[in-house]
CSV table of C-alpha atoms and ligand atoms in Angstrom, one decimal:
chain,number,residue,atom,x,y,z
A,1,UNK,CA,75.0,107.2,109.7
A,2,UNK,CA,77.5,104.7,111.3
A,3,UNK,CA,79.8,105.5,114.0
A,4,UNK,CA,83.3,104.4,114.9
A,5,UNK,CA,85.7,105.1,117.8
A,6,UNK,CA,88.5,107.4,117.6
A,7,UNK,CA,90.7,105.0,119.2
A,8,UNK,CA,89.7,102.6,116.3
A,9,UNK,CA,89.2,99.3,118.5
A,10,UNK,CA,85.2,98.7,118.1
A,11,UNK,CA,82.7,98.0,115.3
A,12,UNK,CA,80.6,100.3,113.5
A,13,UNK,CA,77.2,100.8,115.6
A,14,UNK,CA,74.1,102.2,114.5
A,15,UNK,CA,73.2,106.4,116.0
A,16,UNK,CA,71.0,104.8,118.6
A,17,UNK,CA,73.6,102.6,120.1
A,18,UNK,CA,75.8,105.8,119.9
A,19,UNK,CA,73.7,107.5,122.2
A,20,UNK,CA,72.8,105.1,124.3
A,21,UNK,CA,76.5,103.9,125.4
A,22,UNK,CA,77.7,107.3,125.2
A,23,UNK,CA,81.9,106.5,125.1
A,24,UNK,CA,83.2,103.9,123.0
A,25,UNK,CA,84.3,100.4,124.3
A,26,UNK,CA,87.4,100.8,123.8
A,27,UNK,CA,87.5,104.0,125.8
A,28,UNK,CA,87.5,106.4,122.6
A,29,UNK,CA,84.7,108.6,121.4
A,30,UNK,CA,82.3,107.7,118.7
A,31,UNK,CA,82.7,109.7,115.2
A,32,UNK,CA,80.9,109.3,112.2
A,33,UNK,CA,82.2,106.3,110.0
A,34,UNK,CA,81.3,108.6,106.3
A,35,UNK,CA,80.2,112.0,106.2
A,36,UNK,CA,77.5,111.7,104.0
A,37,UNK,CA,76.9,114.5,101.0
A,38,UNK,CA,74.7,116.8,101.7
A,39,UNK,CA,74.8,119.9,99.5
A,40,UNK,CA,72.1,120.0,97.9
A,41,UNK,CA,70.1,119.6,100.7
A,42,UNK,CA,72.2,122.3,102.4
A,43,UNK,CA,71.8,124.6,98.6
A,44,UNK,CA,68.3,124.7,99.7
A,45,UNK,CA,68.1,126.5,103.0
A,46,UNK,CA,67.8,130.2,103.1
A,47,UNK,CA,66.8,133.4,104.8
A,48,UNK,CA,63.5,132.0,104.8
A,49,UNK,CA,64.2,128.5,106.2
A,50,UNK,CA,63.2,127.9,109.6
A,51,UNK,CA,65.2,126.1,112.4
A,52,UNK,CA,63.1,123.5,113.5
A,53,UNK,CA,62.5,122.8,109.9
A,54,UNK,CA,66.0,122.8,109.1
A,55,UNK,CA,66.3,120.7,111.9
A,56,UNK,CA,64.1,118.2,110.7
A,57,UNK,CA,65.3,118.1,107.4
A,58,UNK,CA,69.2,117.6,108.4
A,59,UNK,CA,67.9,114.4,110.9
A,60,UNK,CA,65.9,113.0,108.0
A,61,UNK,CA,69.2,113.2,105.9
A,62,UNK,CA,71.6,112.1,108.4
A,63,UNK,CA,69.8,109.4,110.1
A,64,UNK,CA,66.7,108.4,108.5
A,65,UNK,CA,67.8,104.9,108.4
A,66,UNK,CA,67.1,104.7,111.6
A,67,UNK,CA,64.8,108.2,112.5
A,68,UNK,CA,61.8,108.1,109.6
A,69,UNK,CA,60.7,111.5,108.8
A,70,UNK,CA,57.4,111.9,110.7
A,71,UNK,CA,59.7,110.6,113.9
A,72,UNK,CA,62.4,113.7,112.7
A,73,UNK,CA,59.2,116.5,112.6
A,74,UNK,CA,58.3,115.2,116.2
A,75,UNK,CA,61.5,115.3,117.3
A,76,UNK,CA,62.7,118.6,116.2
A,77,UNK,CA,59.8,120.3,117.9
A,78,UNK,CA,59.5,118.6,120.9
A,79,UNK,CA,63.7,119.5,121.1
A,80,UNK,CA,63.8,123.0,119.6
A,81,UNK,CA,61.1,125.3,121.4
A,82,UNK,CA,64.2,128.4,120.9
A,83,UNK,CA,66.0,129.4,117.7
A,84,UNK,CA,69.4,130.5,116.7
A,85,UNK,CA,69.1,134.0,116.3
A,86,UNK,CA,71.5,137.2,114.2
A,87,UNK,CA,72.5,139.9,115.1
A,88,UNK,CA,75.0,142.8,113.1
A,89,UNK,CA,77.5,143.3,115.5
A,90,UNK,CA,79.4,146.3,113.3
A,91,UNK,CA,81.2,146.3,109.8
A,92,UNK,CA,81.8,143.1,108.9
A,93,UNK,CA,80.8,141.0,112.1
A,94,UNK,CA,77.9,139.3,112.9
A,95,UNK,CA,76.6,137.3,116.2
A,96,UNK,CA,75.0,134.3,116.0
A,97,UNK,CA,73.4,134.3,119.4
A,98,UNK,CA,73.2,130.9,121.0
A,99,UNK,CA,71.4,132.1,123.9
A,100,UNK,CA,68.2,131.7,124.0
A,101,UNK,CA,67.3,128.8,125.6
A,102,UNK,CA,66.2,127.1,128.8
A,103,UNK,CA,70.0,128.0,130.9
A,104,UNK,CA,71.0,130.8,128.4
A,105,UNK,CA,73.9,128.7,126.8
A,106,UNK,CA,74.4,127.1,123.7
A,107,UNK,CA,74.9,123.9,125.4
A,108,UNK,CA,71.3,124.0,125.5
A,109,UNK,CA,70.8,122.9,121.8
A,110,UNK,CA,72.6,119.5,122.2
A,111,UNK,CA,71.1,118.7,125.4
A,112,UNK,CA,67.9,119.3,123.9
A,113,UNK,CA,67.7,117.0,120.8
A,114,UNK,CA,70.0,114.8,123.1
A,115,UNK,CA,66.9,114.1,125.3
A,116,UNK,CA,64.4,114.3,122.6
A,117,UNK,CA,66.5,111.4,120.9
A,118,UNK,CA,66.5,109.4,123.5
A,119,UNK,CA,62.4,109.6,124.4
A,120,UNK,CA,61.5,108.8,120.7
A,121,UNK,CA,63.8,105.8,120.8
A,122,UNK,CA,62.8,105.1,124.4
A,123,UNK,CA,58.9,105.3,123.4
A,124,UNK,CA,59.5,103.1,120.3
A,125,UNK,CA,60.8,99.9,122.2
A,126,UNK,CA,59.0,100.6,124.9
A,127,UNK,CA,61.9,100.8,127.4
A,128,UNK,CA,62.8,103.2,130.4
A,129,UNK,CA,66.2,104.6,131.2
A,130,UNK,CA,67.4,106.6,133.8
A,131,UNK,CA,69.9,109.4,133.2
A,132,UNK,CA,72.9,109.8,136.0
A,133,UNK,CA,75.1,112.7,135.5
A,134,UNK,CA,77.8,114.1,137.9
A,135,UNK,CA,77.7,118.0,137.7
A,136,UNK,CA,79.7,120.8,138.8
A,137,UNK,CA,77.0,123.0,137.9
A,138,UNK,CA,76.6,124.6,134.3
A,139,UNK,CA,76.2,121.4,132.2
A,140,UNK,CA,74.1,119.8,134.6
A,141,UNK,CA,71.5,122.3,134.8
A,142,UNK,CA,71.1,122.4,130.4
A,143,UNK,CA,70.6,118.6,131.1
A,144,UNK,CA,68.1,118.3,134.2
A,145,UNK,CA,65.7,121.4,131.8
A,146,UNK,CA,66.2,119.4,129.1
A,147,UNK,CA,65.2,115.9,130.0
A,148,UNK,CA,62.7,117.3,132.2
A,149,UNK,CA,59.4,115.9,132.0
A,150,UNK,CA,60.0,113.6,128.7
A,151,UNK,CA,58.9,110.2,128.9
A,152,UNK,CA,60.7,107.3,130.1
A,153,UNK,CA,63.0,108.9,131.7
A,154,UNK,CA,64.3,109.4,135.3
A,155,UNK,CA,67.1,112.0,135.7
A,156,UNK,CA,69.5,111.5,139.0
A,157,UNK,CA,71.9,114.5,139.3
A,158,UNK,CA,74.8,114.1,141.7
A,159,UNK,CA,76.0,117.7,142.6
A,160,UNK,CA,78.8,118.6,145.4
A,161,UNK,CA,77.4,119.8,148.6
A,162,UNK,CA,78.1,123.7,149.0
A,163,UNK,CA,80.1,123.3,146.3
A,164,UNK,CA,77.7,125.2,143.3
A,165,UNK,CA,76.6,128.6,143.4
A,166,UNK,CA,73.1,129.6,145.0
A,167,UNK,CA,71.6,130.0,141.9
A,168,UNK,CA,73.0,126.6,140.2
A,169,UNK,CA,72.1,124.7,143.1
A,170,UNK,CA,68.4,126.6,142.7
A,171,UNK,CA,68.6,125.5,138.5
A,172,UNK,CA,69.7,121.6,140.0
A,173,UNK,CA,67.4,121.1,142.9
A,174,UNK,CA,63.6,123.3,141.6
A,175,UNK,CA,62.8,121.4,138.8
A,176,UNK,CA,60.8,117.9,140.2
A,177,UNK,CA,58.8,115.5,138.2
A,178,UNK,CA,61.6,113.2,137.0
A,179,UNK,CA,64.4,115.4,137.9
A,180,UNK,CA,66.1,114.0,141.2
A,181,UNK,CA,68.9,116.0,142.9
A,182,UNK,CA,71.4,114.1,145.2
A,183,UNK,CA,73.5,116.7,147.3
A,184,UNK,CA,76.7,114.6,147.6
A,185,UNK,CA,78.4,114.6,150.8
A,186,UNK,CA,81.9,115.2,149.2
A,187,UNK,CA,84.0,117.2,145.7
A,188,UNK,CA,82.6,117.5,142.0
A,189,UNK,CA,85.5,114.9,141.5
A,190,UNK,CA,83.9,112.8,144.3
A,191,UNK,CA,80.6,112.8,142.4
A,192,UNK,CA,81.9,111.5,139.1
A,193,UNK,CA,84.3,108.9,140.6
A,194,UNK,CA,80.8,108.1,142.4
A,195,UNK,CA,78.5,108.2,139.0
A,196,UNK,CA,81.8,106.1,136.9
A,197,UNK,CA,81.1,103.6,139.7
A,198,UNK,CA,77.9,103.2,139.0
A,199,UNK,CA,78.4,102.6,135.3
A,200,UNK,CA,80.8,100.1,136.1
A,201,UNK,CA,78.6,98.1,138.2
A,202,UNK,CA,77.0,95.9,135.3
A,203,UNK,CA,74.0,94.7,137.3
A,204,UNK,CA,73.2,97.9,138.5
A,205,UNK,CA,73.6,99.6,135.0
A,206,UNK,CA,71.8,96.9,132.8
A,207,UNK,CA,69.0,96.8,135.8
A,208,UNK,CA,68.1,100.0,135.7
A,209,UNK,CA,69.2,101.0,132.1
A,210,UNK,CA,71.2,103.2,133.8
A,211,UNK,CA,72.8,106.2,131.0
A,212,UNK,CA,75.2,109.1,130.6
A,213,UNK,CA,73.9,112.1,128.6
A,214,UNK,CA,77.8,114.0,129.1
A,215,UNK,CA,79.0,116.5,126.5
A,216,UNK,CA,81.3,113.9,124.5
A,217,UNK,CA,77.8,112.3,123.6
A,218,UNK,CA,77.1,111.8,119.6
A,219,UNK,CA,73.4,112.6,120.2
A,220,UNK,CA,74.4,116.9,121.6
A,221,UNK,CA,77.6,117.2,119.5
A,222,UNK,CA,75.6,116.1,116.0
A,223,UNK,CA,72.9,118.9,116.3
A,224,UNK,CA,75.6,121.8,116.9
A,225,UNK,CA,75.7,121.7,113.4
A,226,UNK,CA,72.7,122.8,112.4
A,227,UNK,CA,73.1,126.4,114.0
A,228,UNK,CA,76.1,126.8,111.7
A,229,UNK,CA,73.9,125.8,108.8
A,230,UNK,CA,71.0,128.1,109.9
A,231,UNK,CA,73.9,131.0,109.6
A,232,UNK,CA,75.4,130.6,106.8
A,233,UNK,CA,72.0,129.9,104.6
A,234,UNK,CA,71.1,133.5,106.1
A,235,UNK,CA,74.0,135.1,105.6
A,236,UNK,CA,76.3,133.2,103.0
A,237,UNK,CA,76.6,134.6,99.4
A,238,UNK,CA,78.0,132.5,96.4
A,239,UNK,CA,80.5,135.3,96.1
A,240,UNK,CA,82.3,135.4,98.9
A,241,UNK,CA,81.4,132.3,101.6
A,242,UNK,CA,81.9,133.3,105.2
A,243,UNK,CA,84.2,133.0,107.9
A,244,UNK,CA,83.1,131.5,111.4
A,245,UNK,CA,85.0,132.1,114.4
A,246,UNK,CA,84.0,129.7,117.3
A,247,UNK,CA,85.2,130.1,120.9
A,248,UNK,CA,86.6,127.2,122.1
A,249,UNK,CA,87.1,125.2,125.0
A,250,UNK,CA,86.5,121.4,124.7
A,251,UNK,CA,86.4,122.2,120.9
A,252,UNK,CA,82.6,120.1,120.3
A,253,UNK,CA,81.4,123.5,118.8
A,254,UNK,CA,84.3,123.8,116.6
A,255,UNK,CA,83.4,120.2,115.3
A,256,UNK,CA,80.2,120.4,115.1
A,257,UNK,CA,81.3,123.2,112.4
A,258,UNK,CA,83.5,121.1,110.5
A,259,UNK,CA,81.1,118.6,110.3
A,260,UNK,CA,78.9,120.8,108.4
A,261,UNK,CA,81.5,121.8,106.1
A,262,UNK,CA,82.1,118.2,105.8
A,263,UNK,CA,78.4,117.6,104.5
A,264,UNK,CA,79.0,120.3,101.9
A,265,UNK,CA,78.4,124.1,103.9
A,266,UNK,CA,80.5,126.5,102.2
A,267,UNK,CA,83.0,128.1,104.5
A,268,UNK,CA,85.9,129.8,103.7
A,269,UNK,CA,87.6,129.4,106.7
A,270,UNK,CA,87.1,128.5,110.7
A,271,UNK,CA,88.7,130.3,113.3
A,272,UNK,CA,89.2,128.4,116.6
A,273,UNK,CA,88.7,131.1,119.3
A,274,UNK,CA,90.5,130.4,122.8
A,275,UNK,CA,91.5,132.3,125.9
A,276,UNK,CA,95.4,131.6,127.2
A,277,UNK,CA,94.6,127.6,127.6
A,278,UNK,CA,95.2,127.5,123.9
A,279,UNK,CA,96.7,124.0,123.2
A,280,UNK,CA,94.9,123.7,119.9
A,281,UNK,CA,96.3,127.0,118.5
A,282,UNK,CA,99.5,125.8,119.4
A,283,UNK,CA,98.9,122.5,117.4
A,284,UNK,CA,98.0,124.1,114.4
A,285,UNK,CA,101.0,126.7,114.3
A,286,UNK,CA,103.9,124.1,115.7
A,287,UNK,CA,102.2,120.6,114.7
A,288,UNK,CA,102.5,119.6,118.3
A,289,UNK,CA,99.8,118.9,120.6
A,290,UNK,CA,100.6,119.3,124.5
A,291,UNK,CA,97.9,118.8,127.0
A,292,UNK,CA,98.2,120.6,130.3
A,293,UNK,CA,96.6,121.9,133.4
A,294,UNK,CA,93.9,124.1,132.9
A,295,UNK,CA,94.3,127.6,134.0
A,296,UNK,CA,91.6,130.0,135.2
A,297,UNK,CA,90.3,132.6,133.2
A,298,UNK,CA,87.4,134.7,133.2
A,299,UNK,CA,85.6,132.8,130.1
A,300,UNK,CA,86.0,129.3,132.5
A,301,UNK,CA,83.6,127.4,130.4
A,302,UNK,CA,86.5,127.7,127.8
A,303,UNK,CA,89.8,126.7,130.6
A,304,UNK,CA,90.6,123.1,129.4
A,305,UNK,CA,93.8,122.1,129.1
A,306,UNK,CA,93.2,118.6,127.6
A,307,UNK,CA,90.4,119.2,124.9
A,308,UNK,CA,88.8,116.1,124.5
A,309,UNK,CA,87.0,116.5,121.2
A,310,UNK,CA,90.7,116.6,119.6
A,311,UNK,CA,90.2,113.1,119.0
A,312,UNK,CA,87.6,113.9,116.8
A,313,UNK,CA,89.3,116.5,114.9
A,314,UNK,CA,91.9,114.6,114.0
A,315,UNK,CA,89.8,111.9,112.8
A,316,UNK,CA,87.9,114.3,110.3
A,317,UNK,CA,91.2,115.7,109.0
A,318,UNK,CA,93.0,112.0,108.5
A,319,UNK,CA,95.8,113.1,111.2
A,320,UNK,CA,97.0,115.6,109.2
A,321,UNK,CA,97.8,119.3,110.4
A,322,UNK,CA,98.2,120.3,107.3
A,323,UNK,CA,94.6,120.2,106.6
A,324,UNK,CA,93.3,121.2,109.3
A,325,UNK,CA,95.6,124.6,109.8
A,326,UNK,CA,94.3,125.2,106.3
A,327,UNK,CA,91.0,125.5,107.4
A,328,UNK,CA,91.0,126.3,111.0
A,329,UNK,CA,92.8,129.5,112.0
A,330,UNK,CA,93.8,129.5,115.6
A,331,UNK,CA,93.7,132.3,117.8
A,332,UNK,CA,94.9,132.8,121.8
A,333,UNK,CA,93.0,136.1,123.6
A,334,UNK,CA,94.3,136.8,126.7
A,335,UNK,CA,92.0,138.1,130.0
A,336,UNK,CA,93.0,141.5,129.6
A,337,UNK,CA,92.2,141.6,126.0
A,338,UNK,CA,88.9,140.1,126.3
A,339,UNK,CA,87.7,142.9,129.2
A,340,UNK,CA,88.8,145.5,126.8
A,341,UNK,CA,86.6,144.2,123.8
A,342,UNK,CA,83.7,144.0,126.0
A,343,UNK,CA,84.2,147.8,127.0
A,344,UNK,CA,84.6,149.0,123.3
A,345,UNK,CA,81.7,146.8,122.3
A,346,UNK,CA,79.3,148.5,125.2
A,347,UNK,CA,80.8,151.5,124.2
A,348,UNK,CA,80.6,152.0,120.5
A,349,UNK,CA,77.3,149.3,119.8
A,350,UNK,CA,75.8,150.2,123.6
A,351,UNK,CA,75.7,146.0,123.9
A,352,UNK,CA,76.5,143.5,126.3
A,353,UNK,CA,78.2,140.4,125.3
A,354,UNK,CA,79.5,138.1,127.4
A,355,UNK,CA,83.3,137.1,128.2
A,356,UNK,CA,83.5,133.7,126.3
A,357,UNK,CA,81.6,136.0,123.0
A,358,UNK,CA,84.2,138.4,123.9
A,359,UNK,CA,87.3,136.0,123.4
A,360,UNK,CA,85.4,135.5,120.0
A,361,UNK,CA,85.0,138.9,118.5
A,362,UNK,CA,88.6,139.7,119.3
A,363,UNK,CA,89.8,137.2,117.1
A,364,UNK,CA,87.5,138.1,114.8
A,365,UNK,CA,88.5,141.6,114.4
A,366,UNK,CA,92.2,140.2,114.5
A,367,UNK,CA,91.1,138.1,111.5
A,368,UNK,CA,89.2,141.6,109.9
A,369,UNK,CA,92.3,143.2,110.1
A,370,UNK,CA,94.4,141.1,108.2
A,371,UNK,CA,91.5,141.1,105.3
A,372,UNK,CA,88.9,139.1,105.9
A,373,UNK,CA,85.6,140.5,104.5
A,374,UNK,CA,82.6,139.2,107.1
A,375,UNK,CA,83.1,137.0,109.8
A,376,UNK,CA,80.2,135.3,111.5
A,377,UNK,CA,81.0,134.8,115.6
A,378,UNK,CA,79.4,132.5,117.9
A,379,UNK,CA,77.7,134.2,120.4
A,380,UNK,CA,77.8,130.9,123.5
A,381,UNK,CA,76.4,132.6,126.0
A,382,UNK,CA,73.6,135.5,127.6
A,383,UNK,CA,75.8,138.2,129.2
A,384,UNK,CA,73.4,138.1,132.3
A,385,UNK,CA,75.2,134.5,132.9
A,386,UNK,CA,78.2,136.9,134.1
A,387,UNK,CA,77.3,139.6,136.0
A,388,UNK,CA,80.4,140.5,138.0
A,389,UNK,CA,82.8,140.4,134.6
A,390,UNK,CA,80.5,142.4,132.8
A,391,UNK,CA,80.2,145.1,135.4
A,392,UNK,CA,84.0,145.4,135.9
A,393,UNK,CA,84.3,145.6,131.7
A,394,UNK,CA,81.7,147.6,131.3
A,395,UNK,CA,80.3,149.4,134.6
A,396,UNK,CA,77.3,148.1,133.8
A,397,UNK,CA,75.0,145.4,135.9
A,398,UNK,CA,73.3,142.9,133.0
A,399,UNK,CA,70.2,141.5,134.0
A,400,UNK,CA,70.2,138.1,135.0
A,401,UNK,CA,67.8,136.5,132.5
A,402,UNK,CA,64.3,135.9,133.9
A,403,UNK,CA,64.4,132.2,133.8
A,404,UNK,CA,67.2,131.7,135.2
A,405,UNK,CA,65.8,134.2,138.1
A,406,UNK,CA,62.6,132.4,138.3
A,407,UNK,CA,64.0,129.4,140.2
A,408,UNK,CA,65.7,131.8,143.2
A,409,UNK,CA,62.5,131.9,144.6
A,410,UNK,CA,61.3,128.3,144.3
A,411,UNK,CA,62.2,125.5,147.7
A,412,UNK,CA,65.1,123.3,147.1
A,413,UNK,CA,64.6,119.7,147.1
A,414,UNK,CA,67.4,117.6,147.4
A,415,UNK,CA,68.0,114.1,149.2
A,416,UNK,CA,71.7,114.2,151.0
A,417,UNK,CA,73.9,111.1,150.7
A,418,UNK,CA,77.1,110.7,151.2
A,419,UNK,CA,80.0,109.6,148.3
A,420,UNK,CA,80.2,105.4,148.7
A,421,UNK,CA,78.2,103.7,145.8
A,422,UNK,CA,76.4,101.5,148.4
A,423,UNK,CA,74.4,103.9,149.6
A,424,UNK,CA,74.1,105.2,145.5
A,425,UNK,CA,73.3,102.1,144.4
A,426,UNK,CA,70.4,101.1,146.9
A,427,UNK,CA,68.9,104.9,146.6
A,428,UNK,CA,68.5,104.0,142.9
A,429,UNK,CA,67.2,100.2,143.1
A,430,UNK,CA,64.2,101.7,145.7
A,431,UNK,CA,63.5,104.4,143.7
A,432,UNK,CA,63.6,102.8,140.3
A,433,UNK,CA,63.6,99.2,140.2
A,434,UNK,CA,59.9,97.9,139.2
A,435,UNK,CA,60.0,94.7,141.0
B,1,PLP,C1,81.0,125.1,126.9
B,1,PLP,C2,81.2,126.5,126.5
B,1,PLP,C3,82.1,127.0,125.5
B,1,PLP,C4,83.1,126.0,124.9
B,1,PLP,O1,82.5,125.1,124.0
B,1,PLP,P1,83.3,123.8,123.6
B,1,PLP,O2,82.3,123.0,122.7
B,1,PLP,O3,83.6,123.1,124.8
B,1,PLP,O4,84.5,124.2,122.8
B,1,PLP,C5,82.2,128.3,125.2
B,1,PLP,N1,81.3,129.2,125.8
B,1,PLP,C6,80.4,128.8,126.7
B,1,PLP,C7,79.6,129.9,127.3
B,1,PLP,C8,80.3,127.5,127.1
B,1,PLP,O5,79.4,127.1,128.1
């Protein structure tokens, strides 16, 4: 598989290269060139199937130009140590829980075969990188347990000073070995003007093989897409293919999806899931897209007001809306509406889901309503992630999930610097530079 940038000004380059550079030259973000045809690889999976073999499989397919097949095996077990799992929600809707890995998210399953890419290529030309990523909290923690301990690799975290919660700062600053936490003397938007800097600086990145491992990356959007394949080869009949409802912020869930359906997954339709920042329902209903500021909700992983992964949409359905609103239902849940889901659903199935699930199943019992027979929902998150929404939905206190806990207890390591790329720049040439 080649890949090309949205923005259409650079050459096709090979996966590796994709992950490696991370945005496009030109400033866009890499797609792939031709979605290849996969169906009859896709025909095969069933109930029986499972993920990590599915897993293998799809990399063999998609990339085994450059990933041979025993390199694909390794790979998907070294990445996937958790599963995808189902779960009947009531008539006619069913969870796919995303859950269960390392930081309880579903961002978890692209940072994992993220770093496990990168090690096998790493280990096959025998080169080192070192992994800098700015964090606010949430995505840096899926990325410091993934790369964690793999080979070749140093991971530099810049997080803002008493700016994270306790227990993200715990997830950020615990881990050790390769993991190394910088408490930045300054904002989140301090810390990534600070880690763009250092990208910039062309000695300092070619020096040190310095990388980005961010969300917009090829190497954790690409294995999204497995999950929906493990669904629907569970749950899919011939008769009637499902529908999948995806809540949505950046919108690299939703195509990860249509990438699947792309390589031949029968769907019968997508709906794209969002709480009130809903620029992408808006652009399917009106044709018009219209970034704005974010606003705060209660499912925040989901309050972007410029999704970025548009790009990419558009690129899959040729620019047209047309196509895409064919396919892909949108559907706005406001605050309100999402606590009263997660009350009925504690209420009538006795189970906690969390608030970015919740905008989910609300759309997908909208959907029910108007006809549609099953709907599969993507469940993004563990409940115990939330624990003050949940209570005030439900009047219940989740659990937080034991390894998350785990870290509370553990000492905090971090080395304070302050926000100039001076001081960056010489921490990572001592620390790093061999010779
Ligand atoms: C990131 C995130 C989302 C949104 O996913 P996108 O790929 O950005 O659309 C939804 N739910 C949770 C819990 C998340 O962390």
């Amino acid at each position: 598989m080649r890949f090309v940038s949205t923005r259409g000004g650079s050459d096709p380059v090979t996966f590796k290269e994709a992950v490696f550079s991370g945005l496009a030259p030109d400033g866009g973000l890499f797609y792939p060139k031709e979605q290849p045809d996969l169906r009859e690889l896709i025909g095969r999976f069933n109930d029986q199937t499972d993920f990590r073999v599915l897993a293998r499989e799809m990399t063999s397919a998609l990339f085994g130009d450059e990933i041979d097949s025993a390199a694909a095996g390794r790979l998907a077990e070294r990445a996937f140590s958790f599963s995808p799992a189902l779960r009947p929600l009531e008539e006619g809707i069913v969870l796919l829980e995303l859950y269960h890995g390392p930081t309880c998210a579903f961002k978890d399953f692209g940072a994992a075969f993220l770093s496990a890419v990168m090690e096998e290529f790493l280990r096959l030309e025998r080169r080192r990188a070192v992994i800098l990523v700015a964090t606010s909290g949430d995505t840096g923690s899926a990325v410091a347990r993934a790369f964690h301990r793999k080979e070749n690799i140093e991971v530099v975290i810049l997080y803002p000073s008493g700016r994270v919660s306790e227990l993200q700062e715990k997830q950020l600053t615990t881990l050790g070995g390769n993991v190394c936490a910088l408490e930045v003397e300054g904002s989140f938007d301090d810390c990534q003007r600070l880690a763009k800097a250092a990208f910039m600086d062309r000695n300092l990145k070619r020096s040190l093989n310095l990388t980005s491992a961010n969300s917009i990356n090829p190497g954790r959007l690409i294995p999204q897409s497995f999950y929906y394949i493990f669904a629907v080869a569970n749950e899919g009949t011939e008769e009637s293919p499902l529908c999948i409802c995806v809540p949505s912020g950046n919108f690299g869930n939703l195509t990860a999806g249509i990438y699947a359906w792309k390589w031949g997954m029968p769907v019968a339709q997508f709906l794209a899931a969002t709480n009130i920042n809903d620029v992408v329902p808006e652009y399917l209903k009106s044709g018009f897209f219209t970034p704005r500021t974010s606003q705060a909700t209660l499912s925040n992983a989901m309050d972007v007001g410029n999704p970025s992964n548009f790009e990419r949409l558009l690129a899959e359905f040729e620019g047209s809306v047309r196509t895409m609103a064919d396919l892909t239902r949108g559907e706005t849940v406001s605050d309100a509406q999402t606590l009263e889901t997660m009350r009925q659903v504690h209420e009538q199935q006795g189970l906690l889901i969390d608030p970015h699930t919740a905008v989910g199943v609300t759309a997908a019992r909208r959907y029910r309503a108007m006809g549609a027979e099953r709907v599969i929902v993507l469940a993004t998150a563990d409940p115990g992630k939330f624990v003050g929404t949940v209570e005030r939905a439900t009047g219940v206190r989740p659990q937080l999930p034991p390894s998350l806990s785990a870290v509370l207890d553990l000492p905090k390591v971090a080395i304070p610097i302050g926000a100039g790329l001076d001081e960056l720049s010489a921490l990572l040439k001592d620390r790093y530079l061999v010779d």
